[in-house]
């Protein structure tokens, strides 16, 4: 089968690499051929919301998917409506895309499914913000409803004096005010559902961020006490959306409860460890799911962690001198705050994993 991916970044690149052994070919749509996926796939050069290029991608391929959620829902829905897809072959569903693009709809969706989320209020003016603070309290976080990622489009609020200055930085954008959760852990739960409705989960991943960007993901034990609850919530979402593909839900854990933060209707950075650390990677399982193939086993292989390489790449020889380290470089030009690659660390024991992680952190 031939898969069309909207977007040509590292996620499309890793999907393409996962598809090769199975004879699944990937072509991506990206404004430039000089992209991470372009190193390993054909690229149709065009904007993500250019209906003509999208049609070309759809015509050339058997099934379409996307690698990030900030693409035009309207254009994709239009393409879907025009019966480009009979039988349906755009996965995940555009409904998932629409919900994940708007933090307000996302919160309402969680509530409708009785999944706990942060306290929140929509904000369209400084007056709204001043009123909302009295209900939500401080500290709080002001986030743009749309186009936020890696900590962009969000500002912390700690004191009533900050309101006007903070609002000025995000002005004219529809926002959402959330209470700041003093969480014990940040966790992501990655599930996958195929066209036949079969569902599988990876072990929960515990995530640490630096300046809003994912820094380190550690795979938790299969018997993590939060596993059953997280899987119950994610199953609700997968089923409600008749979802096909990989879906990631990020949670805050606080006093034994899970508070949903956000949904990513795609393969996710906190699941990159699955390439070497699980029986079947999230990328392969996403392709299997959207191609109507049986899903692969998701069991973890030993102890695993993943570290992002952000802004600069340490010397390769130094990284590779650490045993059982797997380096992935995305072929991007270094720039501050840019994800340039990641390293997966595998070990037979937690102690060994920590030793290798410490050695790696020294280099970075
Ligand atoms: P987001 O883009 O919503 O995933 O936010 C990026 C990161 O900011 C999260 O992974 C958290 O570390 C932090 N964060 C976002 N929202 C909250 C919140 N309501 N309470 C505490 N931390 C938050």
Short mmCIF file of C-alpha atoms and ligand atoms in Angstrom, two decimals:
data_model
loop_
_atom_site.label_atom_id
_atom_site.label_comp_id
_atom_site.label_asym_id
_atom_site.label_seq_id
_atom_site.Cartn_x
_atom_site.Cartn_y
_atom_site.Cartn_z
CA UNK A 1 0.00 0.00 0.00
CA UNK A 2 1.00 3.60 -0.56
CA UNK A 3 0.44 6.10 2.27
CA UNK A 4 0.19 9.88 1.87
CA UNK A 5 1.33 11.88 4.90
CA UNK A 6 0.37 15.54 5.26
CA UNK A 7 3.55 17.03 6.68
CA UNK A 8 7.17 16.08 6.06
CA UNK A 9 8.85 16.39 9.46
CA UNK A 10 10.52 13.77 11.61
CA UNK A 11 7.24 11.98 12.37
CA UNK A 12 6.61 11.37 8.66
CA UNK A 13 10.26 10.34 8.33
CA UNK A 14 9.93 7.73 11.08
CA UNK A 15 6.63 6.47 9.63
CA UNK A 16 8.35 5.99 6.27
CA UNK A 17 11.23 4.10 7.85
CA UNK A 18 8.77 1.85 9.72
CA UNK A 19 6.89 1.18 6.49
CA UNK A 20 9.87 0.07 4.40
CA UNK A 21 10.24 -3.50 5.75
CA UNK A 22 6.51 -4.10 5.23
CA UNK A 23 6.57 -2.77 1.67
CA UNK A 24 4.45 0.23 2.71
CA UNK A 25 5.55 3.27 0.73
CA UNK A 26 5.15 6.83 2.02
CA UNK A 27 4.84 10.08 0.07
CA UNK A 28 4.51 13.32 1.99
CA UNK A 29 3.18 16.82 1.35
CA UNK A 30 5.45 19.60 2.57
CA UNK A 31 6.26 23.14 1.42
CA UNK A 32 9.90 22.18 0.76
CA UNK A 33 11.77 19.03 -0.31
CA UNK A 34 14.50 19.96 2.17
CA UNK A 35 12.59 18.37 5.05
CA UNK A 36 13.28 15.45 7.39
CA UNK A 37 10.92 13.09 5.58
CA UNK A 38 12.38 14.17 2.23
CA UNK A 39 15.53 12.25 3.13
CA UNK A 40 13.61 8.97 2.83
CA UNK A 41 10.35 9.65 0.94
CA UNK A 42 9.01 11.31 -2.20
CA UNK A 43 7.73 14.82 -1.47
CA UNK A 44 4.87 16.65 -3.15
CA UNK A 45 5.84 20.27 -2.70
CA UNK A 46 2.91 22.37 -1.55
CA UNK A 47 1.16 24.02 1.36
CA UNK A 48 -0.73 21.72 3.74
CA UNK A 49 -4.03 23.45 2.99
CA UNK A 50 -3.66 23.67 -0.79
CA UNK A 51 -6.62 21.62 -1.98
CA UNK A 52 -5.01 20.85 -5.37
CA UNK A 53 -1.85 19.43 -3.81
CA UNK A 54 -3.90 17.50 -1.27
CA UNK A 55 -5.93 15.97 -4.11
CA UNK A 56 -2.71 15.05 -5.87
CA UNK A 57 -1.48 13.35 -2.70
CA UNK A 58 -4.83 11.55 -2.35
CA UNK A 59 -4.83 10.47 -6.02
CA UNK A 60 -1.33 9.04 -5.80
CA UNK A 61 -1.87 7.10 -2.58
CA UNK A 62 -4.23 4.53 -1.06
CA UNK A 63 -4.67 6.11 2.36
CA UNK A 64 -3.99 9.55 3.86
CA UNK A 65 -2.82 10.51 7.33
CA UNK A 66 -1.29 13.57 8.98
CA UNK A 67 1.70 14.06 11.23
CA UNK A 68 0.61 17.16 13.13
CA UNK A 69 -2.64 18.79 14.09
CA UNK A 70 -2.17 22.39 12.99
CA UNK A 71 -3.37 21.76 9.45
CA UNK A 72 -6.58 23.17 8.05
CA UNK A 73 -9.54 21.19 9.32
CA UNK A 74 -11.80 22.98 6.83
CA UNK A 75 -9.69 21.97 3.81
CA UNK A 76 -9.43 18.35 4.92
CA UNK A 77 -13.15 18.18 5.69
CA UNK A 78 -13.85 19.65 2.23
CA UNK A 79 -11.64 17.00 0.64
CA UNK A 80 -13.39 14.33 2.67
CA UNK A 81 -16.84 15.66 1.65
CA UNK A 82 -15.98 15.65 -2.03
CA UNK A 83 -15.94 11.85 -1.85
CA UNK A 84 -12.28 11.70 -2.58
CA UNK A 85 -12.41 8.89 -0.07
CA UNK A 86 -14.74 6.01 -0.87
CA UNK A 87 -14.36 3.87 1.09
CA UNK A 88 -13.19 6.32 3.71
CA UNK A 89 -9.43 6.56 3.72
CA UNK A 90 -8.37 9.62 5.69
CA UNK A 91 -7.23 8.60 9.16
CA UNK A 92 -7.44 9.66 11.94
CA UNK A 93 -10.93 11.09 11.48
CA UNK A 94 -11.23 14.84 10.90
CA UNK A 95 -13.35 15.02 14.09
CA UNK A 96 -10.22 14.18 16.12
CA UNK A 97 -8.32 16.87 14.27
CA UNK A 98 -11.00 19.48 14.96
CA UNK A 99 -11.10 18.72 18.68
CA UNK A 100 -7.33 18.71 19.11
CA UNK A 101 -6.98 22.04 17.27
CA UNK A 102 -9.04 24.00 19.76
CA UNK A 103 -8.27 23.81 23.48
CA UNK A 104 -11.84 24.85 24.34
CA UNK A 105 -13.40 22.05 22.29
CA UNK A 106 -10.84 19.67 23.74
CA UNK A 107 -11.85 20.53 27.31
CA UNK A 108 -15.56 20.23 26.46
CA UNK A 109 -14.89 16.87 24.82
CA UNK A 110 -13.12 15.58 27.96
CA UNK A 111 -16.04 16.76 30.09
CA UNK A 112 -18.62 15.13 27.80
CA UNK A 113 -16.75 11.82 28.23
CA UNK A 114 -16.46 12.34 32.00
CA UNK A 115 -12.68 12.52 31.85
CA UNK A 116 -11.36 14.94 34.51
CA UNK A 117 -9.53 17.97 33.13
CA UNK A 118 -8.19 21.27 34.49
CA UNK A 119 -10.55 24.06 35.56
CA UNK A 120 -10.83 26.45 32.61
CA UNK A 121 -12.64 29.46 31.18
CA UNK A 122 -12.61 30.90 27.65
CA UNK A 123 -10.99 34.34 27.43
CA UNK A 124 -11.61 36.91 24.68
CA UNK A 125 -10.68 40.16 26.43
CA UNK A 126 -8.78 41.61 29.37
CA UNK A 127 -12.11 41.99 31.15
CA UNK A 128 -12.78 38.26 30.69
CA UNK A 129 -9.33 37.54 32.10
CA UNK A 130 -9.82 39.75 35.13
CA UNK A 131 -13.16 38.09 35.86
CA UNK A 132 -11.84 34.58 35.22
CA UNK A 133 -8.98 34.94 37.69
CA UNK A 134 -11.49 35.32 40.52
CA UNK A 135 -12.98 31.91 39.61
CA UNK A 136 -9.90 29.96 38.51
CA UNK A 137 -7.48 31.48 41.03
CA UNK A 138 -3.69 31.86 40.80
CA UNK A 139 -1.27 30.49 39.73
CA UNK A 140 -2.86 29.92 36.35
CA UNK A 141 -1.84 29.51 32.72
CA UNK A 142 -3.21 31.54 29.83
CA UNK A 143 -3.11 29.59 26.56
CA UNK A 144 -4.14 30.46 23.03
CA UNK A 145 -7.00 28.20 21.96
CA UNK A 146 -5.30 27.36 18.66
CA UNK A 147 -1.82 26.81 17.21
CA UNK A 148 -0.02 26.22 20.50
CA UNK A 149 2.71 23.59 20.71
CA UNK A 150 5.96 23.00 22.61
CA UNK A 151 5.00 25.68 25.14
CA UNK A 152 4.30 28.28 22.43
CA UNK A 153 1.18 30.39 22.87
CA UNK A 154 1.06 30.05 26.63
CA UNK A 155 1.97 32.30 29.53
CA UNK A 156 2.03 31.63 33.27
CA UNK A 157 0.13 33.99 35.56
CA UNK A 158 1.21 34.30 39.16
CA UNK A 159 0.05 37.71 40.30
CA UNK A 160 -2.98 39.95 39.55
CA UNK A 161 -0.52 42.70 38.52
CA UNK A 162 0.65 40.55 35.57
CA UNK A 163 -2.72 40.38 33.85
CA UNK A 164 -2.49 43.34 31.43
CA UNK A 165 1.12 42.63 30.44
CA UNK A 166 0.44 38.93 29.84
CA UNK A 167 -2.77 39.64 27.95
CA UNK A 168 -0.89 42.11 25.74
CA UNK A 169 1.46 39.34 24.58
CA UNK A 170 -1.43 37.11 23.44
CA UNK A 171 -3.91 39.85 22.52
CA UNK A 172 -6.49 39.37 19.78
CA UNK A 173 -6.23 35.62 20.04
CA UNK A 174 -9.00 33.59 21.57
CA UNK A 175 -7.54 32.11 24.76
CA UNK A 176 -8.30 29.78 27.60
CA UNK A 177 -7.37 30.26 31.24
CA UNK A 178 -6.49 27.10 33.16
CA UNK A 179 -5.55 26.56 36.77
CA UNK A 180 -1.93 25.54 37.19
CA UNK A 181 -1.94 21.95 38.38
CA UNK A 182 0.71 21.05 40.95
CA UNK A 183 1.06 17.58 39.52
CA UNK A 184 3.05 14.66 40.91
CA UNK A 185 3.89 13.36 37.43
CA UNK A 186 3.17 14.11 33.79
CA UNK A 187 2.16 10.97 31.93
CA UNK A 188 1.23 10.15 28.39
CA UNK A 189 -0.86 7.21 27.32
CA UNK A 190 -0.44 6.06 23.73
CA UNK A 191 -3.17 3.86 22.28
CA UNK A 192 -3.75 2.54 18.80
CA UNK A 193 -6.97 1.36 17.15
CA UNK A 194 -7.23 -0.18 13.71
CA UNK A 195 -10.04 -0.09 11.13
CA UNK A 196 -11.43 -3.35 12.56
CA UNK A 197 -11.70 -1.73 16.04
CA UNK A 198 -8.84 -3.67 17.67
CA UNK A 199 -7.18 -1.55 20.43
CA UNK A 200 -3.71 -1.84 21.99
CA UNK A 201 -1.75 0.31 24.43
CA UNK A 202 1.90 1.01 25.11
CA UNK A 203 3.22 1.21 28.66
CA UNK A 204 2.62 4.65 30.18
CA UNK A 205 5.41 7.15 29.67
CA UNK A 206 6.49 9.65 32.33
CA UNK A 207 7.52 12.94 30.76
CA UNK A 208 9.72 15.84 31.85
CA UNK A 209 9.62 19.13 29.98
CA UNK A 210 12.14 21.98 29.77
CA UNK A 211 10.76 25.39 28.77
CA UNK A 212 7.57 23.68 27.54
CA UNK A 213 9.48 21.24 25.27
CA UNK A 214 9.64 17.52 25.99
CA UNK A 215 13.07 16.74 27.45
CA UNK A 216 12.97 13.21 28.82
CA UNK A 217 10.48 10.35 28.61
CA UNK A 218 10.83 7.33 30.86
CA UNK A 219 8.77 4.25 30.27
CA UNK A 220 6.96 3.19 33.40
CA UNK A 221 6.55 -0.39 34.57
CA UNK A 222 3.71 -2.31 32.89
CA UNK A 223 2.03 -2.47 36.31
CA UNK A 224 2.09 1.31 36.85
CA UNK A 225 -0.86 2.03 39.18
CA UNK A 226 -2.28 4.60 36.74
CA UNK A 227 -2.37 2.20 33.79
CA UNK A 228 -5.95 0.94 34.11
CA UNK A 229 -7.45 4.41 34.63
CA UNK A 230 -5.48 5.96 31.74
CA UNK A 231 -6.49 3.15 29.41
CA UNK A 232 -10.14 3.47 30.43
CA UNK A 233 -10.11 7.17 29.52
CA UNK A 234 -8.25 6.67 26.25
CA UNK A 235 -10.53 3.79 25.23
CA UNK A 236 -13.50 6.14 25.74
CA UNK A 237 -11.93 8.65 23.35
CA UNK A 238 -10.94 6.06 20.74
CA UNK A 239 -14.40 4.54 20.74
CA UNK A 240 -16.33 7.81 20.77
CA UNK A 241 -14.39 9.07 17.73
CA UNK A 242 -14.42 5.71 15.90
CA UNK A 243 -10.74 6.51 15.82
CA UNK A 244 -8.21 4.79 13.55
CA UNK A 245 -4.46 5.18 14.11
CA UNK A 246 -2.25 6.12 17.06
CA UNK A 247 -3.70 8.54 19.61
CA UNK A 248 -1.80 10.13 22.50
CA UNK A 249 -3.37 11.66 25.58
CA UNK A 250 -1.26 13.67 28.01
CA UNK A 251 -2.30 13.60 31.66
CA UNK A 252 -1.24 15.24 34.89
CA UNK A 253 -1.24 12.83 37.83
CA UNK A 254 -2.21 14.44 41.11
CA UNK A 255 -2.93 12.55 44.32
CA UNK A 256 -3.76 9.31 42.50
CA UNK A 257 -6.08 11.01 39.99
CA UNK A 258 -5.52 11.69 36.30
CA UNK A 259 -6.28 15.11 34.85
CA UNK A 260 -6.36 15.19 31.05
CA UNK A 261 -4.23 17.95 29.53
CA UNK A 262 -4.38 17.40 25.80
CA UNK A 263 -4.94 15.04 22.90
CA UNK A 264 -2.60 14.48 19.98
CA UNK A 265 -4.30 12.57 17.13
CA UNK A 266 -1.03 11.16 15.85
CA UNK A 267 2.23 9.46 16.68
CA UNK A 268 3.86 11.36 19.51
CA UNK A 269 7.30 12.43 20.71
CA UNK A 270 6.77 10.63 24.01
CA UNK A 271 6.41 7.39 22.01
CA UNK A 272 9.68 7.56 20.09
CA UNK A 273 11.16 5.03 22.51
CA UNK A 274 8.89 2.37 20.98
CA UNK A 275 11.21 2.06 17.94
CA UNK A 276 13.78 0.08 19.91
CA UNK A 277 11.94 -0.31 23.21
CA UNK A 278 8.71 -2.05 22.18
CA UNK A 279 7.87 -5.13 20.11
CA UNK A 280 6.21 -2.95 17.44
CA UNK A 281 6.89 0.78 17.19
CA UNK A 282 4.15 3.41 17.36
CA UNK A 283 5.03 4.32 13.75
CA UNK A 284 4.57 0.78 12.43
CA UNK A 285 1.37 0.33 14.42
CA UNK A 286 -0.02 3.62 13.09
CA UNK A 287 0.61 2.40 9.52
CA UNK A 288 -0.83 -1.03 10.30
CA UNK A 289 -3.93 0.59 11.84
CA UNK A 290 -4.70 2.92 8.92
CA UNK A 291 -4.00 0.20 6.34
CA UNK A 292 -6.47 -2.19 8.01
CA UNK A 293 -3.71 -4.61 9.03
CA UNK A 294 -3.56 -6.51 12.34
CA UNK A 295 -1.81 -4.53 15.09
CA UNK A 296 1.57 -5.62 16.40
CA UNK A 297 2.44 -6.44 20.03
CA UNK A 298 3.11 -3.35 22.15
CA UNK A 299 5.05 -4.94 25.03
CA UNK A 300 8.08 -3.05 26.36
CA UNK A 301 11.52 -4.61 25.91
CA UNK A 302 13.37 -4.13 29.20
CA UNK A 303 13.98 -0.67 30.71
CA UNK A 304 13.73 2.25 28.30
CA UNK A 305 14.05 6.04 28.26
CA UNK A 306 14.17 8.67 25.52
CA UNK A 307 15.97 11.98 25.53
CA UNK A 308 15.30 14.74 22.98
CA UNK A 309 18.17 16.56 21.29
CA UNK A 310 16.99 20.17 21.22
CA UNK A 311 18.87 23.16 19.77
CA UNK A 312 22.18 21.38 19.19
CA UNK A 313 23.55 17.92 18.54
CA UNK A 314 26.33 16.60 20.79
CA UNK A 315 29.25 14.82 19.08
CA UNK A 316 28.02 11.55 17.62
CA UNK A 317 31.14 9.58 18.65
CA UNK A 318 30.59 10.56 22.28
CA UNK A 319 26.96 9.52 22.27
CA UNK A 320 27.72 6.24 20.53
CA UNK A 321 30.40 5.36 23.05
CA UNK A 322 27.62 4.67 25.56
CA UNK A 323 26.34 1.09 25.23
CA UNK A 324 22.78 0.40 24.06
CA UNK A 325 22.15 3.92 22.89
CA UNK A 326 20.16 4.50 19.70
CA UNK A 327 20.64 7.88 18.07
CA UNK A 328 18.09 9.33 15.64
CA UNK A 329 18.97 12.55 13.82
CA UNK A 330 16.30 14.22 11.74
CA UNK A 331 18.56 16.04 9.27
CA UNK A 332 17.54 19.53 10.44
CA UNK A 333 19.63 22.67 10.68
CA UNK A 334 20.32 23.43 14.36
CA UNK A 335 18.34 26.30 15.84
CA UNK A 336 17.42 27.23 19.41
CA UNK A 337 14.42 25.26 20.72
CA UNK A 338 14.32 23.07 17.60
CA UNK A 339 13.96 19.29 18.00
CA UNK A 340 16.90 17.94 16.02
CA UNK A 341 16.85 14.32 17.06
CA UNK A 342 16.38 11.94 19.95
CA UNK A 343 18.25 9.19 21.73
CA UNK A 344 16.68 6.01 23.05
CA UNK A 345 18.43 4.29 25.92
CA UNK A 346 17.76 0.63 26.62
CA UNK A 347 18.96 -1.49 29.54
CA UNK A 348 18.21 -4.70 31.37
CA UNK A 349 17.81 -2.96 34.76
CA UNK A 350 16.78 0.48 36.08
CA UNK A 351 20.24 0.87 37.60
CA UNK A 352 21.92 0.31 34.25
CA UNK A 353 19.45 2.62 32.55
CA UNK A 354 20.19 5.39 35.05
CA UNK A 355 23.96 4.97 34.58
CA UNK A 356 23.62 5.28 30.79
CA UNK A 357 21.25 8.22 31.12
CA UNK A 358 23.64 10.02 33.46
CA UNK A 359 26.50 9.45 31.00
CA UNK A 360 24.38 10.82 28.16
CA UNK A 361 23.22 13.87 30.12
CA UNK A 362 26.86 14.75 30.81
CA UNK A 363 27.51 14.97 27.06
CA UNK A 364 24.38 17.02 26.45
P1 LIG B 1 0.72 21.92 26.65
O1 LIG B 1 1.11 22.62 25.39
O2 LIG B 1 -0.66 22.24 27.10
O3 LIG B 1 0.97 20.43 26.59
O4 LIG B 1 1.71 22.46 27.78
C1 LIG B 1 3.12 22.21 27.76
C2 LIG B 1 3.59 21.90 29.17
O5 LIG B 1 3.31 23.01 30.05
C3 LIG B 1 2.90 20.70 29.80
O6 LIG B 1 3.47 19.49 29.40
C4 LIG B 1 3.10 21.01 31.29
O7 LIG B 1 4.42 20.71 31.70
C5 LIG B 1 2.92 22.51 31.35
N1 LIG B 1 1.48 22.82 31.59
C6 LIG B 1 0.56 23.10 30.66
N2 LIG B 1 -0.65 23.32 31.23
C7 LIG B 1 -0.49 23.18 32.55
C8 LIG B 1 -1.36 23.28 33.67
N3 LIG B 1 -2.66 23.61 33.55
N4 LIG B 1 -0.83 23.07 34.90
C9 LIG B 1 0.49 22.77 35.07
N5 LIG B 1 1.36 22.66 34.04
C10 LIG B 1 0.89 22.86 32.79
#
